[in-house]
mmCIF file with all atom_site columns, C-alpha atoms in Angstrom:
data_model
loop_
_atom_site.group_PDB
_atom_site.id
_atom_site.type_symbol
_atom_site.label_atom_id
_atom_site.label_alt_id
_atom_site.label_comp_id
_atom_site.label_asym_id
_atom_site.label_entity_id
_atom_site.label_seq_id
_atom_site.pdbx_PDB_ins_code
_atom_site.Cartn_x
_atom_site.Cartn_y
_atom_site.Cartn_z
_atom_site.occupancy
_atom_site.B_iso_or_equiv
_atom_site.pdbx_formal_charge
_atom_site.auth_seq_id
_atom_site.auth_comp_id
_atom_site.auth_asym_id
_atom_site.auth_atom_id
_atom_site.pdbx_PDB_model_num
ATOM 1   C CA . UNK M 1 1   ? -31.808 -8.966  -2.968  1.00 0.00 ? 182 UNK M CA 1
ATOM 2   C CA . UNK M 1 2   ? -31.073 -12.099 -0.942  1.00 0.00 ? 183 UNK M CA 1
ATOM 3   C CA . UNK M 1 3   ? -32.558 -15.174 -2.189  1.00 0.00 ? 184 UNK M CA 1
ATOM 4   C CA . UNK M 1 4   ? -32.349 -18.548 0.421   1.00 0.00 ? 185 UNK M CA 1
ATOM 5   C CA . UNK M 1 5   ? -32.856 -21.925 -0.408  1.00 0.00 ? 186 UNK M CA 1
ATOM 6   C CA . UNK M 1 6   ? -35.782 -23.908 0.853   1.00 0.00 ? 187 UNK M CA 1
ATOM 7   C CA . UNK M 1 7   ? -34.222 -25.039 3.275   1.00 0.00 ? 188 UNK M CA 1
ATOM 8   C CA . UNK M 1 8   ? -32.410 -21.870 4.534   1.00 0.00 ? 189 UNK M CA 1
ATOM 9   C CA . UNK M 1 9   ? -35.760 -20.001 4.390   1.00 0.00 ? 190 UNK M CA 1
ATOM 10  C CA . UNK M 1 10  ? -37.492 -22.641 6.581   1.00 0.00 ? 191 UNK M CA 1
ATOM 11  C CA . UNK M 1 11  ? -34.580 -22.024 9.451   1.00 0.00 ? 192 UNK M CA 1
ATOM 12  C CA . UNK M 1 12  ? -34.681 -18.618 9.263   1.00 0.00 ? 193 UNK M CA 1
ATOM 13  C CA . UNK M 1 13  ? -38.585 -18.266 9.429   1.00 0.00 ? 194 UNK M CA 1
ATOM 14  C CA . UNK M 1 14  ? -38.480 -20.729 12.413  1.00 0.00 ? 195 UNK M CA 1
ATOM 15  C CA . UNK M 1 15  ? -36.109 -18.668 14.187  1.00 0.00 ? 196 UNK M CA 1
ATOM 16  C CA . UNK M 1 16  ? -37.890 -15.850 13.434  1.00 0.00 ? 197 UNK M CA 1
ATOM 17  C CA . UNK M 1 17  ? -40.865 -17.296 14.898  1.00 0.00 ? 198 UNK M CA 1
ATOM 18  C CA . UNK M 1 18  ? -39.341 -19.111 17.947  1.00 0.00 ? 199 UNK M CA 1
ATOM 19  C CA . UNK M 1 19  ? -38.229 -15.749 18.751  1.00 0.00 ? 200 UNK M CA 1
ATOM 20  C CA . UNK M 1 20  ? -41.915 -13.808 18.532  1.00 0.00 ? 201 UNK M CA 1
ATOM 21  C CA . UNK M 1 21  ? -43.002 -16.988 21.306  1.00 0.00 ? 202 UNK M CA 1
ATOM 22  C CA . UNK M 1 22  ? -39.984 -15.926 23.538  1.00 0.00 ? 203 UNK M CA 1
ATOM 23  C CA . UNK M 1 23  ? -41.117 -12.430 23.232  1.00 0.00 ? 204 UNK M CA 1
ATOM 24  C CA . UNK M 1 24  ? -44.886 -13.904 24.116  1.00 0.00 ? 205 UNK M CA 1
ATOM 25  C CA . UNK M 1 25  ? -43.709 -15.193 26.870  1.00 0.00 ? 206 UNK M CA 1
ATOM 26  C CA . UNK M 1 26  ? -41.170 -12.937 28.458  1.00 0.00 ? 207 UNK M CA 1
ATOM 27  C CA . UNK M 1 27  ? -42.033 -9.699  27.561  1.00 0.00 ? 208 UNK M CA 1
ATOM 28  C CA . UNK M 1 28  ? -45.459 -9.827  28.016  1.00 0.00 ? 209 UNK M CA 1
ATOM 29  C CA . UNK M 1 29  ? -45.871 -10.005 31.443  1.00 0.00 ? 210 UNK M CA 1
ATOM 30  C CA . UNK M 1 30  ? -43.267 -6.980  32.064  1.00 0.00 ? 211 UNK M CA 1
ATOM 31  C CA . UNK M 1 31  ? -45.431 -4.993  29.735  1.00 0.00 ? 212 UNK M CA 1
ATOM 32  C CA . UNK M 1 32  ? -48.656 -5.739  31.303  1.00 0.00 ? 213 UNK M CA 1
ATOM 33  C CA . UNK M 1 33  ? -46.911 -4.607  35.203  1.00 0.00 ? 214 UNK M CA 1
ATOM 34  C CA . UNK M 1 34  ? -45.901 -1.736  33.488  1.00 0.00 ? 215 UNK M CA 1
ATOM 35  C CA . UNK M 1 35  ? -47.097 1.544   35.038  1.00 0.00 ? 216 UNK M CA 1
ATOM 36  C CA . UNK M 1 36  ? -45.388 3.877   32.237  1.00 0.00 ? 217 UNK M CA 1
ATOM 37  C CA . UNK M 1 37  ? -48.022 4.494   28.858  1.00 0.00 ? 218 UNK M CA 1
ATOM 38  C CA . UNK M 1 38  ? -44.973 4.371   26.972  1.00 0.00 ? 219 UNK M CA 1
ATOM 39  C CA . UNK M 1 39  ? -42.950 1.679   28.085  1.00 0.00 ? 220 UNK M CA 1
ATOM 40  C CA . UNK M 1 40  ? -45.858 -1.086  28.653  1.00 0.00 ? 221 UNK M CA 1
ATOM 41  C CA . UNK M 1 41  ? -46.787 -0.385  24.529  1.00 0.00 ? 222 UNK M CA 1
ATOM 42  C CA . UNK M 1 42  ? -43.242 -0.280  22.916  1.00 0.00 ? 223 UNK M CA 1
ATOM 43  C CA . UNK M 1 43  ? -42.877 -3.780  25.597  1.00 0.00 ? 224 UNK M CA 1
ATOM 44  C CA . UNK M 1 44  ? -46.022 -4.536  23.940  1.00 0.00 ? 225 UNK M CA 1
ATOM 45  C CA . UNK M 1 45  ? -45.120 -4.175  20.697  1.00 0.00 ? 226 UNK M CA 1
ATOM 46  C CA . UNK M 1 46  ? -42.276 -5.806  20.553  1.00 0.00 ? 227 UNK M CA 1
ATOM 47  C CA . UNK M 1 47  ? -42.993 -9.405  19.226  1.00 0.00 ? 228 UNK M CA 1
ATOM 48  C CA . UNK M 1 48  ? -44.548 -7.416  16.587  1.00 0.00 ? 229 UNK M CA 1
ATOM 49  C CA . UNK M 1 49  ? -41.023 -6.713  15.519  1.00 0.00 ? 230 UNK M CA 1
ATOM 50  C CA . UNK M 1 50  ? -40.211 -10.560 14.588  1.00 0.00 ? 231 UNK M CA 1
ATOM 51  C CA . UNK M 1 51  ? -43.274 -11.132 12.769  1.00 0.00 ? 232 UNK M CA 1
ATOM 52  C CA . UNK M 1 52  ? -43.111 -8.342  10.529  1.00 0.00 ? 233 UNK M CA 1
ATOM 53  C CA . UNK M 1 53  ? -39.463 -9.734  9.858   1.00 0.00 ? 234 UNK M CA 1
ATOM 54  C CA . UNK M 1 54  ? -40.956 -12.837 9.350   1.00 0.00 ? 235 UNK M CA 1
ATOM 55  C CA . UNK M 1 55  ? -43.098 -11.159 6.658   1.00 0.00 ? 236 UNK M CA 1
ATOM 56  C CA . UNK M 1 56  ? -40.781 -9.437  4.860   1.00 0.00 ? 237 UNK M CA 1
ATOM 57  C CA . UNK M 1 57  ? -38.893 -12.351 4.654   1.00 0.00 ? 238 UNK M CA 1
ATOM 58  C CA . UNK M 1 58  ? -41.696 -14.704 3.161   1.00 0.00 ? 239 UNK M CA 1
ATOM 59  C CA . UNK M 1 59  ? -42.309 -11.979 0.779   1.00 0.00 ? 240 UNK M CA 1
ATOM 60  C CA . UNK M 1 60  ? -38.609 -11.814 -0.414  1.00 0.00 ? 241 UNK M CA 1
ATOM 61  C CA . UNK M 1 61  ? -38.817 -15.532 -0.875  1.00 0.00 ? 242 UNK M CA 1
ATOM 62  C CA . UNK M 1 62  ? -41.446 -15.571 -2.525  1.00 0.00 ? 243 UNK M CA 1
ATOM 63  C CA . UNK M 1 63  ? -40.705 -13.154 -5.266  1.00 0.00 ? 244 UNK M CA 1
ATOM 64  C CA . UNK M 1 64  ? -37.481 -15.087 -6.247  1.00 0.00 ? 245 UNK M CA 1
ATOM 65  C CA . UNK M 1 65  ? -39.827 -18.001 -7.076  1.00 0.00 ? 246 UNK M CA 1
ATOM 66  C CA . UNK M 1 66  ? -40.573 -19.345 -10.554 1.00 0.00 ? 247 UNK M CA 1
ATOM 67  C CA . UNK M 1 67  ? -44.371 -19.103 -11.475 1.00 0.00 ? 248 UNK M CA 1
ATOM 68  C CA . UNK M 1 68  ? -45.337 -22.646 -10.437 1.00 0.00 ? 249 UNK M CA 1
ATOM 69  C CA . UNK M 1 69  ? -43.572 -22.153 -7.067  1.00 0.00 ? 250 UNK M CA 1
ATOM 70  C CA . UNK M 1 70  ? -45.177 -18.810 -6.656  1.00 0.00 ? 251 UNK M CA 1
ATOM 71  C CA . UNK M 1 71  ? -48.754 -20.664 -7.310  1.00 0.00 ? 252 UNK M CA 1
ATOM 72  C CA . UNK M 1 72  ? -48.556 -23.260 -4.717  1.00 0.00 ? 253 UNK M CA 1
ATOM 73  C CA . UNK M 1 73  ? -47.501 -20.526 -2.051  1.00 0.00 ? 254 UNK M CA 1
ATOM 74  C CA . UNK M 1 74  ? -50.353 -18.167 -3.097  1.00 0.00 ? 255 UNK M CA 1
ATOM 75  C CA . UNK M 1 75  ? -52.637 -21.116 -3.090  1.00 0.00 ? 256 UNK M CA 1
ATOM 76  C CA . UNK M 1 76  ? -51.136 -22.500 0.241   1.00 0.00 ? 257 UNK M CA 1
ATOM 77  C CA . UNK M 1 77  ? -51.536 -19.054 1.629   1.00 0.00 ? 258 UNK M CA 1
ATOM 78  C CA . UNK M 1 78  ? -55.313 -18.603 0.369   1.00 0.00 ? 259 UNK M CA 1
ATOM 79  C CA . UNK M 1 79  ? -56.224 -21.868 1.862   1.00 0.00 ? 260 UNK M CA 1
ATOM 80  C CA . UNK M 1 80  ? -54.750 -21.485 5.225   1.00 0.00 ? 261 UNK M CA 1
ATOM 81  C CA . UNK M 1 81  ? -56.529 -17.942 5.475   1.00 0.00 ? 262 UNK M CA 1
ATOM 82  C CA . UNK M 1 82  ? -59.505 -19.657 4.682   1.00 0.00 ? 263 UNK M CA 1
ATOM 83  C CA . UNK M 1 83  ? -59.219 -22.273 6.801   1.00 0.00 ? 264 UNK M CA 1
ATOM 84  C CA . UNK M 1 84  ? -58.000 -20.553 10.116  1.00 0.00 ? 265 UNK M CA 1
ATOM 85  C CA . UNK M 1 85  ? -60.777 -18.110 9.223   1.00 0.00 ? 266 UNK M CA 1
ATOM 86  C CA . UNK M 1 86  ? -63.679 -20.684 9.423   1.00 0.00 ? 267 UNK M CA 1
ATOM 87  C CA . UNK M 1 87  ? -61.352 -22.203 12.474  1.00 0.00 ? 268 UNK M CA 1
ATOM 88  C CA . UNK M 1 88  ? -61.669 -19.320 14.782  1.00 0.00 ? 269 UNK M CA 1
ATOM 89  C CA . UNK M 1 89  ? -65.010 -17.998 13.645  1.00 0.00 ? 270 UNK M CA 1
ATOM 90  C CA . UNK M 1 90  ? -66.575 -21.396 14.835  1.00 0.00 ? 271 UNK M CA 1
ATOM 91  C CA . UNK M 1 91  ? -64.166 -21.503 18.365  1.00 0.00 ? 272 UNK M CA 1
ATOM 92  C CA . UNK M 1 92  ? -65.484 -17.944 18.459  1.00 0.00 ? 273 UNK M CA 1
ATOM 93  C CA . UNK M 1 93  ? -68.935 -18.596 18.354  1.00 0.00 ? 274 UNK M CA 1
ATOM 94  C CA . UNK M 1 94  ? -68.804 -21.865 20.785  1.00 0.00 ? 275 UNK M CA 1
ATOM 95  C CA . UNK M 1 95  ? -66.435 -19.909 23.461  1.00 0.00 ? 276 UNK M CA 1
ATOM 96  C CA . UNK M 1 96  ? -69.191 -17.249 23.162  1.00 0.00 ? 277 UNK M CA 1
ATOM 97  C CA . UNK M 1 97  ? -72.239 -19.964 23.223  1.00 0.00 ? 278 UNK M CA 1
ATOM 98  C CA . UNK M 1 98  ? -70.375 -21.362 26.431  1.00 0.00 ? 279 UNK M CA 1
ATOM 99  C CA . UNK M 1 99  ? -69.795 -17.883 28.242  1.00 0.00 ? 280 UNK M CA 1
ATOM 100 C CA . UNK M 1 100 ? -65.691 -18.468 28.050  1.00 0.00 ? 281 UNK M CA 1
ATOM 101 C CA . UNK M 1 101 ? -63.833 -15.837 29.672  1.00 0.00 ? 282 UNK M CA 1
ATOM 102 C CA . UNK M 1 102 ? -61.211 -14.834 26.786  1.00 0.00 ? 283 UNK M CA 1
ATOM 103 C CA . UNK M 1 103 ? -59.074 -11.831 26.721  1.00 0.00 ? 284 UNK M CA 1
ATOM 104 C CA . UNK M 1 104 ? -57.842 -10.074 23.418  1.00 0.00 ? 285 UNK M CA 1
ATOM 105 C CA . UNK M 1 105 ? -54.168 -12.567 23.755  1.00 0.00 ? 286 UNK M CA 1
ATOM 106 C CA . UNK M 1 106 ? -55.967 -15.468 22.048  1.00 0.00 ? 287 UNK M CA 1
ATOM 107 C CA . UNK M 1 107 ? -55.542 -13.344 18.783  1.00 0.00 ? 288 UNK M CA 1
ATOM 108 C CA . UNK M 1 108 ? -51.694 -14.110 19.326  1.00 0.00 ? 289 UNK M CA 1
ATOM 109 C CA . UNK M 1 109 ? -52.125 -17.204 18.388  1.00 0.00 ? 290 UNK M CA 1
ATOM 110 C CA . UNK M 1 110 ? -54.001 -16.784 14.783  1.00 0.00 ? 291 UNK M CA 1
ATOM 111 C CA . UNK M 1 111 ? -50.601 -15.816 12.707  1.00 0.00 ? 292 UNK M CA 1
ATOM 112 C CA . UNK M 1 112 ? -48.768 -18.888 14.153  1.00 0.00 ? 293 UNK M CA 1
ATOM 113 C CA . UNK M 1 113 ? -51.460 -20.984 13.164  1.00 0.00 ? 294 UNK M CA 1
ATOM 114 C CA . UNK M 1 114 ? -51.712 -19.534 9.727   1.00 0.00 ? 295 UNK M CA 1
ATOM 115 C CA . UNK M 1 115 ? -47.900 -19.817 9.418   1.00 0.00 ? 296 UNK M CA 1
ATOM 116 C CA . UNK M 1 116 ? -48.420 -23.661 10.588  1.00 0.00 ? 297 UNK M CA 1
ATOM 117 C CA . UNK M 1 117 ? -51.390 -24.928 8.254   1.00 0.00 ? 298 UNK M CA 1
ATOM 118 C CA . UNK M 1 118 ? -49.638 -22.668 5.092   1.00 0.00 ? 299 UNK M CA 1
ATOM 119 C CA . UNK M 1 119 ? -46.288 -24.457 6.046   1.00 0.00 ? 300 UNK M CA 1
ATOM 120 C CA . UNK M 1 120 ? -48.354 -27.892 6.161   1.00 0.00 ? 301 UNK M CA 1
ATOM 121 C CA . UNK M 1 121 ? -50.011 -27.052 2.929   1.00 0.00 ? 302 UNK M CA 1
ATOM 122 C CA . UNK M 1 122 ? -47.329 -25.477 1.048   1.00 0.00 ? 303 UNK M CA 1
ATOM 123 C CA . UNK M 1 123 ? -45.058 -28.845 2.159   1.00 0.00 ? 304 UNK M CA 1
ATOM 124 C CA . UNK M 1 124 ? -47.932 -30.889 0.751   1.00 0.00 ? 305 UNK M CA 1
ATOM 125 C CA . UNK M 1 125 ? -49.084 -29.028 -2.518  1.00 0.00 ? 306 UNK M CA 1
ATOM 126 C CA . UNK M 1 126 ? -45.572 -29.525 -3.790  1.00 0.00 ? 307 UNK M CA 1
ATOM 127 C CA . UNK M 1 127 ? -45.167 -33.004 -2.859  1.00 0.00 ? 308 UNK M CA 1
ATOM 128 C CA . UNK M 1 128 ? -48.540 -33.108 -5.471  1.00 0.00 ? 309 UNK M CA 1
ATOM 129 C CA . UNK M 1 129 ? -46.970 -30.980 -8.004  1.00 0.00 ? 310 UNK M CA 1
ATOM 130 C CA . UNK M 1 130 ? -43.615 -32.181 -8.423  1.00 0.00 ? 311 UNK M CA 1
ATOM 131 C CA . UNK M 1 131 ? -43.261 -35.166 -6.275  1.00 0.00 ? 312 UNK M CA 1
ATOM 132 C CA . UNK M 1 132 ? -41.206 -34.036 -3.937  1.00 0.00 ? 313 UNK M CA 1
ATOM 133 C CA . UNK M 1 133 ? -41.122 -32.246 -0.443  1.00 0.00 ? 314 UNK M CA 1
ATOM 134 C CA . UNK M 1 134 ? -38.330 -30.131 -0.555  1.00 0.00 ? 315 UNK M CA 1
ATOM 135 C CA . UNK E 2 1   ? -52.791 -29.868 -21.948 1.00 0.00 ? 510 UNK E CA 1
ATOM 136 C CA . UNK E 2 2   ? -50.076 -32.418 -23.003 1.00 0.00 ? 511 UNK E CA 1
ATOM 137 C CA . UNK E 2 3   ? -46.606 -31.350 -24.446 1.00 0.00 ? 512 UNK E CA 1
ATOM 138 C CA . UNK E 2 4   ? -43.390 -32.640 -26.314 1.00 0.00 ? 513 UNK E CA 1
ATOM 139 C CA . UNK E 2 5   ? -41.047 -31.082 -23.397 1.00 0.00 ? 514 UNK E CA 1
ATOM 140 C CA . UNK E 2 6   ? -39.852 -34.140 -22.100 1.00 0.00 ? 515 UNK E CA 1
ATOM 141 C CA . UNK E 2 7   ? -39.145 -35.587 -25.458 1.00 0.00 ? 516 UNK E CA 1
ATOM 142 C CA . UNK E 2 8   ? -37.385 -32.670 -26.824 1.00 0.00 ? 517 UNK E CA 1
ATOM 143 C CA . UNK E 2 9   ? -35.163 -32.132 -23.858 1.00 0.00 ? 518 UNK E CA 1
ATOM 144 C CA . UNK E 2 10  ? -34.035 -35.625 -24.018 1.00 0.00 ? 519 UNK E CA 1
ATOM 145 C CA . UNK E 2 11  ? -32.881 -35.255 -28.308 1.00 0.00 ? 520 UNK E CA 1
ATOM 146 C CA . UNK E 2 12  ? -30.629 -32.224 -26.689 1.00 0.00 ? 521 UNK E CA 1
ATOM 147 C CA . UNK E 2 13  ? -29.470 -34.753 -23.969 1.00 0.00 ? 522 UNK E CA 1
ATOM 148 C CA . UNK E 2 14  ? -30.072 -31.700 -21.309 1.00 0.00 ? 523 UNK E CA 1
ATOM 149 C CA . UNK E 2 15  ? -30.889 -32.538 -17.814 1.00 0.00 ? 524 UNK E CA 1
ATOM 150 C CA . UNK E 2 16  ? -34.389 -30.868 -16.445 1.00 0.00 ? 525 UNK E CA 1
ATOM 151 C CA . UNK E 2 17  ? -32.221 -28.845 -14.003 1.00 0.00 ? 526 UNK E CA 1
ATOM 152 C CA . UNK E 2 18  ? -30.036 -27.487 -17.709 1.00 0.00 ? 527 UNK E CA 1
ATOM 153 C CA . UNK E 2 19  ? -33.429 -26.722 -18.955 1.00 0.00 ? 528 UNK E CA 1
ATOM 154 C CA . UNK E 2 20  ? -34.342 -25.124 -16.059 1.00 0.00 ? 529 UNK E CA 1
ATOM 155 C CA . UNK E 2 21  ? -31.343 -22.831 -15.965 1.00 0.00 ? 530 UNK E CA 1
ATOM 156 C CA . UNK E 2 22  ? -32.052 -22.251 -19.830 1.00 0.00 ? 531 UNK E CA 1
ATOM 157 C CA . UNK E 2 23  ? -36.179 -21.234 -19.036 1.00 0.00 ? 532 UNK E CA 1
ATOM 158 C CA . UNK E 2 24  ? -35.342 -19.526 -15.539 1.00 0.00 ? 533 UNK E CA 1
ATOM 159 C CA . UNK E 2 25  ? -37.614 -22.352 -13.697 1.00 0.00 ? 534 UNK E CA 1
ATOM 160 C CA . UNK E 2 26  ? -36.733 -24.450 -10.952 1.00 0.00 ? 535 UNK E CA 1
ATOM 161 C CA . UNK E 2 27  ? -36.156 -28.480 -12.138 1.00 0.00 ? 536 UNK E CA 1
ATOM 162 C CA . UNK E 2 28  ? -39.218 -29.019 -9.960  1.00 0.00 ? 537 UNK E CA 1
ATOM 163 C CA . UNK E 2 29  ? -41.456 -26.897 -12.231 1.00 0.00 ? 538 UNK E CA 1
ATOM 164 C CA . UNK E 2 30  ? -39.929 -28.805 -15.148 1.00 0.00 ? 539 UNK E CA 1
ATOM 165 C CA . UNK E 2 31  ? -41.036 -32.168 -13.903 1.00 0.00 ? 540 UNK E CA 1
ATOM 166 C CA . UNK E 2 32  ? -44.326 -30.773 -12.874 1.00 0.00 ? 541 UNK E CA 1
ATOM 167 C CA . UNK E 2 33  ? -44.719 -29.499 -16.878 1.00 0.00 ? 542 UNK E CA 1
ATOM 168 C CA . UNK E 2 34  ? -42.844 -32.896 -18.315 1.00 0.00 ? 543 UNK E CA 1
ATOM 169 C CA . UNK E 2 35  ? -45.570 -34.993 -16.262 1.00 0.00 ? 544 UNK E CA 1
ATOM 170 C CA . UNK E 2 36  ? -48.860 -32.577 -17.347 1.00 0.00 ? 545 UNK E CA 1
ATOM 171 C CA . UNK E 2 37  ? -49.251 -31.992 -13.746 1.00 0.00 ? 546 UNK E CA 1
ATOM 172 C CA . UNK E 2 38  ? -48.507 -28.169 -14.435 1.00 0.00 ? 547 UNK E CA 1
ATOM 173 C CA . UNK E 2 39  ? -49.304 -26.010 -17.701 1.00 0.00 ? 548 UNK E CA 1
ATOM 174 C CA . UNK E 2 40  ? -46.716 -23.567 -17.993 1.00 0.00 ? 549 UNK E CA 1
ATOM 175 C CA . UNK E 2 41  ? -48.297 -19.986 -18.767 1.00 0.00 ? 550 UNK E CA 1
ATOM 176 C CA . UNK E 2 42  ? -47.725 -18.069 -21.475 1.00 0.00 ? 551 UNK E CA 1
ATOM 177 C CA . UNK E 2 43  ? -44.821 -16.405 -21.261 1.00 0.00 ? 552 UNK E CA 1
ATOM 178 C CA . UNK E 2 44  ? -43.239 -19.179 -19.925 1.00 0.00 ? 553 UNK E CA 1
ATOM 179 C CA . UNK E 2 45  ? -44.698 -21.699 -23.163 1.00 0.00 ? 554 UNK E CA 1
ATOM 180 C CA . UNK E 2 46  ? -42.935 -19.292 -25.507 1.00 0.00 ? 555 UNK E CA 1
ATOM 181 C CA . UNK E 2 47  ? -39.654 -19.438 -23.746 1.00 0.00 ? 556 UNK E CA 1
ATOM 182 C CA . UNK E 2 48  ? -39.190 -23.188 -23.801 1.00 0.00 ? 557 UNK E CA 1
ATOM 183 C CA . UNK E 2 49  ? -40.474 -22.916 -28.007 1.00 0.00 ? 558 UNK E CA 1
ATOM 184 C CA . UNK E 2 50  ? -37.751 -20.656 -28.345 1.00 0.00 ? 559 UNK E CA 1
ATOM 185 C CA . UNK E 2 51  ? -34.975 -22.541 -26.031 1.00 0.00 ? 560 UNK E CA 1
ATOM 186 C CA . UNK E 2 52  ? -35.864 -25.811 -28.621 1.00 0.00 ? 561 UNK E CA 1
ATOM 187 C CA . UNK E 2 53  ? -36.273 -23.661 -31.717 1.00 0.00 ? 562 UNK E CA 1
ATOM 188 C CA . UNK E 2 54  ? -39.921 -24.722 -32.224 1.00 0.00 ? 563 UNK E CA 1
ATOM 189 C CA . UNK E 2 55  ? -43.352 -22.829 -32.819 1.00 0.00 ? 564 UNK E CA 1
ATOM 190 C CA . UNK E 2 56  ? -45.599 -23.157 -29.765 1.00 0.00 ? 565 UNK E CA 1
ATOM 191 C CA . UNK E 2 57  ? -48.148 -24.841 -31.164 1.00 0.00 ? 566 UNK E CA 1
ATOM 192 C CA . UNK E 2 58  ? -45.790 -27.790 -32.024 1.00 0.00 ? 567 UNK E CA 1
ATOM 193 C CA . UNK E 2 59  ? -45.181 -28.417 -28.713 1.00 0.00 ? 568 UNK E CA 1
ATOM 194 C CA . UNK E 2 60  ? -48.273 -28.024 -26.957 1.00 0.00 ? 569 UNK E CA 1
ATOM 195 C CA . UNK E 2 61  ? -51.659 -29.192 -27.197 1.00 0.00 ? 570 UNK E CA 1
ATOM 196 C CA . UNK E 2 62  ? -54.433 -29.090 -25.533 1.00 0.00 ? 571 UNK E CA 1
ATOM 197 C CA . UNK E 2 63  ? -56.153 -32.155 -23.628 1.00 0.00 ? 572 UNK E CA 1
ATOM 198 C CA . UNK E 2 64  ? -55.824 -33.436 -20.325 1.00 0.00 ? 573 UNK E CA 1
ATOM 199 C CA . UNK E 2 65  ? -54.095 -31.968 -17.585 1.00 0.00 ? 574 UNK E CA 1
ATOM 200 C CA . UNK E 2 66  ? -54.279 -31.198 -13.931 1.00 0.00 ? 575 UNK E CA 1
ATOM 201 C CA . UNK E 2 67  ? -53.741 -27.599 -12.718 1.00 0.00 ? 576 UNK E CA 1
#
């Protein structure tokens, strides 16, 4: 199994991520035209496809790691679930308070911000451990 | 839990990345242990007592440390 460095891992899980916001954005509004069942939910389904990548990936990583390593990205992980959690529960309830008019593509959003506060928090965690940020 | 890692290492003149290698641990994860910010588990305890030919118990002991 392929193991990246740090570094290598960060590029290719941006990547992987610029390219779900692409598919966001450009396939998205083909899908939604669509008049054909079929075609609008495989159009539809398609940024799935970089995320799951993105997964995979993170998982592979992962794995490779030595036990401390492994510990600061389960903790990272468990904190930014927690946090984006509480975070949308409470923009939830105020949206709802306020009678906003959402539709079901806010929920895009909630991986890229758990990808964002775990990369924040894994980045900062091992600056604590070890002293550095790499 | 403090521990005799760093000391040891240095009589063998090894770097913490040669240690590293030795224990299958990133040098990171031996500064974290060196400093007491990280308590190696088990597993891990009983391959750096081996790697410097000591018992366990010789090299760790328990007091302050943060996890």
């Amino acid at each position: 199994m392929v193991h990246y460095t740090n570094s290598q891992f960060q590029l290719r899980f941006s990547l992987l991520m610029a390219v779900f916001v692409l598919l966001l954005v450009l396939v998205l509004p083909i899908a939604t035209g669509s008049k054909n069942a079929l075609v609008k939910a495989a159009l539809a389904l398609l940024p799935a496809v970089p995320v799951m990548l993105a997964i995979i990936l993170w998982a592979r990583q992962v794995l490779h790691l030595d036990e401390l390593e492994q510990r600061i990205h389960v903790r990272a992980l468990s904190v930014a679930a927690a946090v984006v959690s509480v975070t949308s529960i409470v923009a939830g309830l105020i949206l709802v308070a306020f009678g906003a008019d959402l539709n079901g593509g806010v929920l895009f959003w909630v991986f890229g911000a758990l990808a964002l506060v775990y990369g924040f928090l894994r980045k900062w965690m091992k600056w604590r451990y070890t002293g550095s940020w790499d | 839990m403090k521990n005799r890692v760093r000391e040891l290492r240095r009589k063998r003149g090894w770097s913490q990345a040669e240690l590293g290698e030795r224990v299958d641990v990133s040098r990171q994860t031996i500064n974290a242990i060196e400093t007491g910010k990280y308590d190696p588990s088990l597993p891990l305890a009983f391959k750096l007592a081996q790697v410097f030919k000591q018992r366990i118990e010789s090299m760790f002991e328990p007091g302050e440390g943060r996890q």
